[in-house]
Amino acid sequence: MRGRSITEVAAGGVVLLVAIAFLVFAVTNSGRGGISGPAITLSAKFDRIDGLAPGADVRIAGVKVGSVTDQRIDPQTFLAVLTFRVDGNLRLPSDSSAEIASEGLLGGKFVSIVPGGSDRILADGGQITITQSSISLEALLGRFIFSMTEGQGNNAQGRQEGGTANPR
């Protein structure tokens, strides 16, 4: 009995060590960690940032170059202000644009930066002024359904008035 309990404790310890090793590996290799090396802080104002949370990726051409650090409301304009840190080795032109993009229909949101062509470079604490807000899937679906039902209503009205919906 005593030999069996020592074996069980040893097996439990091995399982626990493997679980801890897996957790450490997952955290260090997930890409969610801080930016290695120098970083600059930028901000941008958006009409809406639906589904975007602090810690979300900031990407250029699909490659993660930073993460969102803060979000707040500007009390004068009532716009959402995002603050994010990006790799300091990137020299982003001052006319770069930022948009809230989605990873897919059910995926998370991220900030996509499209570099501009200006010779002036954004400095630490700079602001990206050209922005495109998050697109609401629900609003798009609602517009599509409304336009489809409105189109069917016009066809039905044409038939009731003695005309045909599809004259030849």
Tab-separated table of C-alpha atoms in Angstrom, residues 5 7 11 21 25 29 41 48 50-51 63-64 86-88 90 96-97 101 112 114-115 122 138 142 145 149 152 161:
chain	number	residue	atom	x	y	z
A	5	SER	CA	0.798	5.801	-2.801
A	7	THR	CA	3.985	5.976	-7.120
A	11	ALA	CA	2.838	10.419	-11.160
A	21	ALA	CA	5.790	23.638	-18.413
A	25	PHE	CA	5.484	27.633	-23.058
A	29	ASN	CA	5.142	31.828	-27.332
A	41	THR	CA	2.917	54.930	-27.915
A	48	ARG	CA	-16.939	53.026	-32.625
A	50	ASP	CA	-17.121	47.390	-31.013
A	51	GLY	CA	-15.507	44.262	-29.589
A	63	VAL	CA	1.880	41.001	-38.893
A	64	LYS	CA	1.553	41.858	-35.210
A	86	VAL	CA	3.963	49.613	-31.554
A	87	ASP	CA	7.487	48.493	-32.317
A	88	GLY	CA	9.788	51.526	-32.060
A	90	LEU	CA	9.064	50.967	-37.348
A	96	SER	CA	-0.707	56.484	-41.865
A	97	SER	CA	-4.258	55.295	-41.285
A	101	ALA	CA	-10.708	45.068	-38.561
A	112	SER	CA	-4.825	47.454	-38.690
A	114	VAL	CA	-1.835	51.134	-43.221
A	115	PRO	CA	1.397	53.130	-43.602
A	122	LEU	CA	5.099	59.733	-36.167
A	138	GLU	CA	-25.685	43.322	-37.198
A	142	GLY	CA	-30.301	44.586	-40.949
A	145	ILE	CA	-32.828	42.346	-44.917
A	149	THR	CA	-38.069	43.151	-48.106
A	152	GLN	CA	-40.139	42.469	-52.731
A	161	GLU	CA	-51.701	47.448	-60.116
